[in-house]
Amino acid sequence: MAEEMITLGSGDLTSHYERFLGAIDAGWRADADGRSVPFQVARYSGVIAGGTAFTTLGLSGWELKSRSSEKTIRLELMMLVGSTLQSNTIPGLLQQVGLETIESNSALLRGDVIGPRGKLFAGSNMDALYVAAPVYLPDEFAICETEAGPTVTCWVVPISHDEAHFVIQEGWSRFEDRLVELNPDLVDVMRPSLFSS
């Protein structure tokens, strides 16, 4: 997937992300096959918890239905990965999740698991994604007030097959309790699984 520099206007969301994540230093407007995607993926120059941040920009143009209430939600996705990880995998992952979210017209909610779908990164046992609050950033990062209304940023965290099944079987609250207890480095996609089968 080709990396390109993108220049975005001084919109509320872009300014918000650059305030917390550093300046945008690269972006993607098309998928690996060169097809246009209806939102962008941006990479930021700051170092967050020892890693590099990527977000979608423009996914919040869709009002998505919440499965837990009558509300509609505007959301963007964020992923944090180790700074040494090759970045060409991340845009495709965020594009795939974003496109599936638009197609389903269903907002991602804290505790959702996407997958397992096979290894996400070479040499890693991460094969699913977990939707979390962006706790590695200040509280005010999670919601950005824009002209269209509030936009929520979901942190999409790579997790292992066994971790995904733990969330599905035991619930996201118990999983997050284990994260607090064990304090793994969620930016490190090469980390060992919290559980083993």
Coordinates of C-alpha atoms in Angstrom, one line a residue:
M1 CA 0.0 0.0 0.0
A2 CA 1.5 3.3 -1.1
E3 CA 2.1 5.9 1.6
E4 CA 1.4 9.5 0.6
M5 CA 1.6 12.8 2.3
I6 CA -1.8 14.2 2.9
T7 CA -2.7 17.8 3.7
L8 CA -5.9 18.2 5.6
G9 CA -7.7 21.4 6.4
S10 CA -7.6 22.8 9.9
G11 CA -10.8 21.0 10.8
D12 CA -11.8 20.4 14.3
L13 CA -11.0 16.7 14.2
T14 CA -7.6 17.1 12.5
S15 CA -6.6 19.8 15.0
H16 CA -7.8 17.7 17.9
Y17 CA -5.7 14.7 16.8
E18 CA -2.6 16.7 16.0
R19 CA -2.8 18.3 19.5
F20 CA -2.5 14.9 21.1
L21 CA -0.7 12.8 18.6
G22 CA 1.7 15.1 16.8
A23 CA 1.6 16.4 13.3
I24 CA 0.3 14.1 10.5
D25 CA 3.3 12.8 8.7
A26 CA 1.7 10.4 6.2
G27 CA -1.7 9.3 5.0
W28 CA -3.6 6.9 2.8
R29 CA -6.6 7.6 0.7
A30 CA -6.7 4.3 -1.2
D31 CA -6.5 0.6 -0.3
A32 CA -3.7 -1.8 -1.3
D33 CA -5.3 -2.3 -4.7
G34 CA -5.5 1.4 -5.4
R35 CA -9.2 1.7 -4.9
S36 CA -10.5 4.9 -3.3
V37 CA -11.7 4.6 0.3
P38 CA -14.4 7.0 1.6
F39 CA -12.3 8.1 4.5
Q40 CA -8.5 8.6 5.1
V41 CA -6.0 7.0 7.4
A42 CA -3.4 9.2 8.9
R43 CA -0.1 8.5 10.7
Y44 CA 1.2 10.9 13.3
S45 CA 4.7 12.1 14.3
G46 CA 4.3 11.9 18.1
V47 CA 5.3 9.0 20.3
I48 CA 2.5 7.7 22.4
A49 CA 3.3 5.1 25.0
G50 CA 6.4 4.2 23.0
G51 CA 4.4 3.7 19.8
T52 CA 3.1 5.4 16.7
A53 CA -0.6 6.4 16.3
F54 CA -2.8 5.9 13.2
T55 CA -6.4 7.2 12.9
T56 CA -9.1 7.2 10.4
L57 CA -10.2 10.7 9.3
G58 CA -13.7 11.0 7.8
L59 CA -15.3 7.9 9.1
S60 CA -17.3 10.2 11.4
G61 CA -19.1 11.4 8.4
W62 CA -21.5 8.5 8.9
E63 CA -24.0 8.5 11.8
L64 CA -23.9 4.9 13.0
K65 CA -26.5 3.2 15.1
S66 CA -25.7 2.0 18.6
R67 CA -26.7 -1.6 19.4
S68 CA -27.2 -0.7 23.1
S69 CA -29.5 2.4 22.7
E70 CA -31.5 4.4 20.2
K71 CA -28.5 6.8 19.8
T72 CA -26.5 7.4 16.7
I73 CA -22.7 7.7 17.1
R74 CA -20.0 9.4 15.0
L75 CA -16.8 7.6 15.5
E76 CA -13.2 7.4 14.3
L77 CA -10.7 4.6 14.9
M78 CA -7.2 4.8 16.4
M79 CA -4.5 2.1 16.5
L80 CA -1.2 2.4 18.4
V81 CA 1.7 0.2 17.4
G82 CA 5.3 0.0 18.2
S83 CA 7.4 2.5 16.3
T84 CA 9.5 -0.2 14.7
L85 CA 6.6 -2.0 13.2
Q86 CA 6.3 -1.6 9.4
S87 CA 3.4 0.8 9.0
N88 CA 2.0 -0.6 5.7
T89 CA -0.2 -3.1 7.5
I90 CA -2.1 -0.7 9.7
P91 CA -3.9 1.4 7.1
G92 CA -5.4 -1.7 5.5
L93 CA -6.6 -2.9 8.9
L94 CA -8.2 0.4 9.8
Q95 CA -9.7 0.7 6.3
Q96 CA -11.2 -2.8 6.5
V97 CA -12.8 -2.2 10.0
G98 CA -14.0 1.2 8.9
L99 CA -15.6 -0.1 5.7
E100 CA -17.3 -3.0 7.6
T101 CA -18.6 -0.5 10.2
I102 CA -20.1 1.7 7.4
E103 CA -21.6 -1.3 5.7
S104 CA -23.2 -2.6 8.9
N105 CA -24.4 0.9 9.9
S106 CA -23.6 -0.2 13.4
A107 CA -21.2 1.7 15.7
L108 CA -18.3 -0.1 17.4
L109 CA -18.8 -0.1 21.2
R110 CA -16.3 -0.6 24.0
G111 CA -15.7 -4.3 24.5
D112 CA -16.5 -5.4 20.9
V113 CA -14.2 -8.0 19.4
I114 CA -13.5 -8.1 15.7
G115 CA -12.3 -11.6 14.6
P116 CA -10.3 -13.7 15.2
R117 CA -9.4 -13.7 11.5
G118 CA -5.9 -15.0 11.2
K119 CA -2.5 -13.4 12.0
L120 CA -2.6 -9.6 11.7
F121 CA 1.2 -9.1 11.7
A122 CA 4.1 -11.3 10.6
G123 CA 5.7 -13.0 13.7
S124 CA 2.8 -12.0 16.0
N125 CA 0.1 -14.1 17.6
M126 CA -2.4 -11.2 17.4
D127 CA -5.3 -12.2 15.2
A128 CA -8.3 -10.2 16.5
L129 CA -9.1 -6.6 17.5
Y130 CA -10.6 -5.3 20.7
V131 CA -12.4 -2.0 20.9
A132 CA -11.3 0.0 23.9
A133 CA -11.4 3.5 25.4
P134 CA -8.1 5.3 24.5
V135 CA -6.8 5.1 28.0
Y136 CA -3.1 5.7 27.0
L137 CA -4.2 9.3 26.2
P138 CA -5.7 12.1 28.4
D139 CA -9.5 11.8 29.0
E140 CA -10.3 14.8 26.8
F141 CA -8.8 12.9 23.7
A142 CA -11.7 10.4 23.6
I143 CA -14.4 12.8 22.3
C144 CA -14.0 15.7 19.9
E145 CA -16.7 18.3 19.5
T146 CA -17.1 19.1 15.8
E147 CA -19.6 21.1 13.8
A148 CA -21.5 17.9 13.0
G149 CA -21.6 16.9 16.7
P150 CA -19.4 14.9 19.1
T151 CA -17.0 12.3 17.5
V152 CA -15.9 9.4 19.6
T153 CA -12.4 7.9 19.1
C154 CA -12.3 4.1 19.5
W155 CA -8.9 2.5 20.3
V156 CA -8.7 -0.7 18.2
V157 CA -6.2 -3.0 20.1
P158 CA -4.7 -6.1 18.5
I159 CA -5.4 -9.1 20.7
S160 CA -4.7 -12.8 20.5
H161 CA -7.1 -15.6 19.7
D162 CA -7.2 -16.7 23.4
E163 CA -7.8 -13.1 24.5
A164 CA -10.6 -12.7 22.0
H165 CA -12.3 -15.9 23.3
F166 CA -11.9 -14.7 26.9
V167 CA -13.7 -11.5 26.1
I168 CA -16.5 -13.3 24.2
Q169 CA -16.9 -15.9 27.0
E170 CA -16.2 -13.9 30.2
G171 CA -17.2 -10.3 29.1
W172 CA -15.2 -7.2 28.4
S173 CA -15.3 -5.9 32.0
R174 CA -13.5 -9.0 33.3
F175 CA -11.0 -8.7 30.4
E176 CA -10.2 -5.1 31.3
D177 CA -9.8 -6.1 34.9
R178 CA -7.1 -8.6 33.8
L179 CA -5.5 -5.8 31.7
V180 CA -5.3 -3.6 34.8
E181 CA -4.0 -6.6 36.9
L182 CA -1.3 -7.7 34.4
N183 CA -0.6 -4.4 32.7
P184 CA 0.6 -5.7 29.4
D185 CA 2.1 -3.3 26.8
L186 CA -0.9 -3.1 24.4
V187 CA 1.2 -1.1 21.9
D188 CA 3.5 -4.1 21.4
V189 CA 1.9 -6.5 18.8
M190 CA 4.6 -9.0 19.5
R191 CA 3.7 -9.3 23.2
P192 CA 2.7 -12.7 24.6
S193 CA -0.9 -13.6 25.0
L194 CA -2.4 -13.0 28.5
F195 CA -3.9 -16.5 28.3
S196 CA -2.9 -19.7 26.7
S197 CA -5.1 -22.6 25.5

